GROMACS .gro file of C-alpha atoms in nm:
model
  165
    1UNK     CA    1  20.304   6.145   4.785
    2UNK     CA    2  20.412   6.311   4.459
    3UNK     CA    3  20.516   6.670   4.440
    4UNK     CA    4  20.600   6.818   4.099
    5UNK     CA    5  20.885   7.068   4.046
    6UNK     CA    6  20.854   7.366   3.821
    7UNK     CA    7  21.191   7.291   3.647
    8UNK     CA    8  21.441   7.007   3.645
    9UNK     CA    9  21.704   7.249   3.774
   10UNK     CA   10  21.500   7.303   4.088
   11UNK     CA   11  21.447   6.928   4.123
   12UNK     CA   12  21.816   6.862   4.097
   13UNK     CA   13  21.898   7.151   4.360
   14UNK     CA   14  21.630   6.990   4.601
   15UNK     CA   15  21.800   6.649   4.566
   16UNK     CA   16  22.135   6.801   4.656
   17UNK     CA   17  21.988   7.008   4.940
   18UNK     CA   18  21.822   6.711   5.098
   19UNK     CA   19  22.064   6.435   4.989
   20UNK     CA   20  21.788   6.257   4.796
   21UNK     CA   21  21.850   5.983   4.546
   22UNK     CA   22  21.786   6.092   4.181
   23UNK     CA   23  21.610   5.838   3.959
   24UNK     CA   24  21.510   5.840   3.596
   25UNK     CA   25  21.205   5.682   3.446
   26UNK     CA   26  21.191   5.603   3.072
   27UNK     CA   27  20.860   5.633   2.906
   28UNK     CA   28  20.901   5.477   2.566
   29UNK     CA   29  20.611   5.530   2.341
   30UNK     CA   30  20.521   5.364   2.004
   31UNK     CA   31  20.199   5.513   1.877
   32UNK     CA   32  19.943   5.484   2.159
   33UNK     CA   33  20.146   5.222   2.351
   34UNK     CA   34  20.397   5.241   2.635
   35UNK     CA   35  20.687   5.014   2.692
   36UNK     CA   36  20.664   4.801   3.002
   37UNK     CA   37  20.852   4.501   3.127
   38UNK     CA   38  20.852   4.230   3.395
   39UNK     CA   39  21.147   4.068   3.565
   40UNK     CA   40  21.104   3.712   3.459
   41UNK     CA   41  21.314   3.592   3.750
   42UNK     CA   42  21.138   3.814   4.007
   43UNK     CA   43  20.764   3.811   3.925
   44UNK     CA   44  20.688   3.975   4.255
   45UNK     CA   45  20.856   4.296   4.126
   46UNK     CA   46  20.554   4.358   3.906
   47UNK     CA   47  20.511   4.554   3.584
   48UNK     CA   48  20.761   4.839   3.553
   49UNK     CA   49  20.902   5.082   3.297
   50UNK     CA   50  21.277   5.103   3.256
   51UNK     CA   51  21.418   5.317   3.540
   52UNK     CA   52  21.707   5.346   3.778
   53UNK     CA   53  21.944   5.572   3.962
   54UNK     CA   54  22.145   5.864   3.825
   55UNK     CA   55  22.511   5.791   3.876
   56UNK     CA   56  22.754   6.052   4.016
   57UNK     CA   57  22.928   6.115   3.684
   58UNK     CA   58  22.622   6.144   3.454
   59UNK     CA   59  22.334   6.373   3.384
   60UNK     CA   60  21.967   6.253   3.420
   61UNK     CA   61  21.944   6.238   3.041
   62UNK     CA   62  22.248   6.024   3.013
   63UNK     CA   63  22.112   5.795   3.286
   64UNK     CA   64  21.783   5.757   3.104
   65UNK     CA   65  21.968   5.652   2.783
   66UNK     CA   66  22.175   5.400   2.989
   67UNK     CA   67  21.888   5.263   3.186
   68UNK     CA   68  21.680   5.210   2.880
   69UNK     CA   69  21.944   5.013   2.714
   70UNK     CA   70  22.032   4.809   3.024
   71UNK     CA   71  21.679   4.716   3.099
   72UNK     CA   72  21.531   4.672   2.752
   73UNK     CA   73  21.815   4.645   2.511
   74UNK     CA   74  21.688   4.942   2.316
   75UNK     CA   75  21.929   5.207   2.199
   76UNK     CA   76  21.722   5.518   2.142
   77UNK     CA   77  21.873   5.866   2.143
   78UNK     CA   78  21.727   6.202   2.222
   79UNK     CA   79  21.532   6.152   2.531
   80UNK     CA   80  21.302   6.445   2.599
   81UNK     CA   81  21.262   6.553   2.962
   82UNK     CA   82  20.896   6.543   3.057
   83UNK     CA   83  20.871   6.637   3.419
   84UNK     CA   84  21.057   6.589   3.750
   85UNK     CA   85  20.898   6.525   4.082
   86UNK     CA   86  20.969   6.421   4.442
   87UNK     CA   87  20.824   6.091   4.540
   88UNK     CA   88  20.773   6.007   4.909
   89UNK     CA   89  20.617   5.680   5.032
   90UNK     CA   90  20.612   5.448   5.320
   91UNK     CA   91  20.700   5.117   5.180
   92UNK     CA   92  20.661   4.794   5.393
   93UNK     CA   93  21.035   4.792   5.473
   94UNK     CA   94  21.130   5.164   5.472
   95UNK     CA   95  21.044   5.527   5.392
   96UNK     CA   96  21.148   5.628   5.061
   97UNK     CA   97  21.212   5.982   4.924
   98UNK     CA   98  21.366   6.044   4.596
   99UNK     CA   99  21.369   6.291   4.303
  100UNK     CA  100  21.239   6.133   3.985
  101UNK     CA  101  21.311   6.268   3.634
  102UNK     CA  102  21.072   6.129   3.360
  103UNK     CA  103  21.198   6.113   3.005
  104UNK     CA  104  21.018   6.033   2.680
  105UNK     CA  105  21.164   5.826   2.407
  106UNK     CA  106  20.993   5.755   2.069
  107UNK     CA  107  21.038   5.386   1.952
  108UNK     CA  108  21.025   5.323   1.579
  109UNK     CA  109  20.714   5.144   1.457
  110UNK     CA  110  20.943   4.848   1.362
  111UNK     CA  111  21.019   4.785   1.734
  112UNK     CA  112  20.900   4.424   1.815
  113UNK     CA  113  20.568   4.372   1.998
  114UNK     CA  114  20.759   4.158   2.261
  115UNK     CA  115  21.103   4.046   2.346
  116UNK     CA  116  21.327   3.931   2.628
  117UNK     CA  117  21.659   4.085   2.720
  118UNK     CA  118  21.927   3.942   2.951
  119UNK     CA  119  22.130   4.197   3.156
  120UNK     CA  120  22.325   4.172   3.487
  121UNK     CA  121  22.197   3.824   3.569
  122UNK     CA  122  21.827   3.920   3.513
  123UNK     CA  123  21.582   3.846   3.238
  124UNK     CA  124  21.356   4.133   3.139
  125UNK     CA  125  21.037   4.047   2.933
  126UNK     CA  126  20.929   4.369   2.746
  127UNK     CA  127  20.602   4.447   2.562
  128UNK     CA  128  20.370   4.727   2.496
  129UNK     CA  129  20.068   4.834   2.716
  130UNK     CA  130  19.796   5.079   2.629
  131UNK     CA  131  19.926   5.435   2.710
  132UNK     CA  132  19.590   5.527   2.856
  133UNK     CA  133  19.595   5.255   3.122
  134UNK     CA  134  19.939   5.083   3.157
  135UNK     CA  135  19.868   4.946   3.512
  136UNK     CA  136  20.195   5.054   3.669
  137UNK     CA  137  20.261   5.047   4.041
  138UNK     CA  138  20.421   5.285   4.275
  139UNK     CA  139  20.482   5.629   4.127
  140UNK     CA  140  20.572   5.504   3.778
  141UNK     CA  141  20.267   5.650   3.608
  142UNK     CA  142  20.283   5.994   3.778
  143UNK     CA  143  20.422   6.166   3.481
  144UNK     CA  144  20.182   6.021   3.218
  145UNK     CA  145  19.930   6.306   3.253
  146UNK     CA  146  20.212   6.545   3.147
  147UNK     CA  147  20.258   6.364   2.822
  148UNK     CA  148  20.085   6.542   2.528
  149UNK     CA  149  20.082   6.450   2.168
  150UNK     CA  150  20.095   6.667   1.849
  151UNK     CA  151  19.883   6.491   1.586
  152UNK     CA  152  20.054   6.669   1.296
  153UNK     CA  153  20.391   6.512   1.397
  154UNK     CA  154  20.269   6.179   1.556
  155UNK     CA  155  20.539   6.210   1.814
  156UNK     CA  156  20.505   6.315   2.178
  157UNK     CA  157  20.565   6.660   2.291
  158UNK     CA  158  20.608   6.743   2.639
  159UNK     CA  159  20.471   6.938   2.933
  160UNK     CA  160  20.511   7.293   3.032
  161UNK     CA  161  20.859   7.194   3.167
  162UNK     CA  162  20.980   7.159   2.798
  163UNK     CA  163  21.277   7.376   2.726
  164UNK     CA  164  21.328   7.458   3.096
  165UNK     CA  165  21.623   7.219   3.161
   0.00000   0.00000   0.00000
C-alpha cells in the first residue's frame, strides 16, 4: 500500500514518530527514458532504480546523490524532490513499512546508453527504459505519475510538492 504525504517535512516527521526506515529513490531521466539497472550477480533482484537508505548524518537529498553514485557511477548534482510516500507491504519474508523520498535527476544526452559499474562487491548493469513503462517491481514506480515535463525547457519539473521541502 502506498500513501502519499502532502510534504517531505510531514513524511520525515512520520518516519521519526513511527521509527520507520527512510529510503530514497533516484529517478534519473534522459529525454523520455528512465535509468534502470540490474544486479548482474543477483538476477533474482530484478530491475530497479538506484535507491537506498538515508543515513543518520545525511538529508534525503544527500542520500539520493550518494546512492545514485554508488549504484550507477553517475555524479549528478541538484536532485529535485518529487514526492514522499509511505510504503507498506507484506513481503514473503517480512512486513515492510518505510518512508520513501523520490528525487529526479536529469542526465545529460551524452550519458551512455548502457554501462556496468562495480561497487561494494556488486556489478550493476545500467541502461535506459521507456519512461512511460519501465516495468519496475515493488513500489519503485509509485512516484512516476507525479513527474511532469515542461516542453519549453525539456527538463522535468515536479509535482505539487515542489518547493514545499
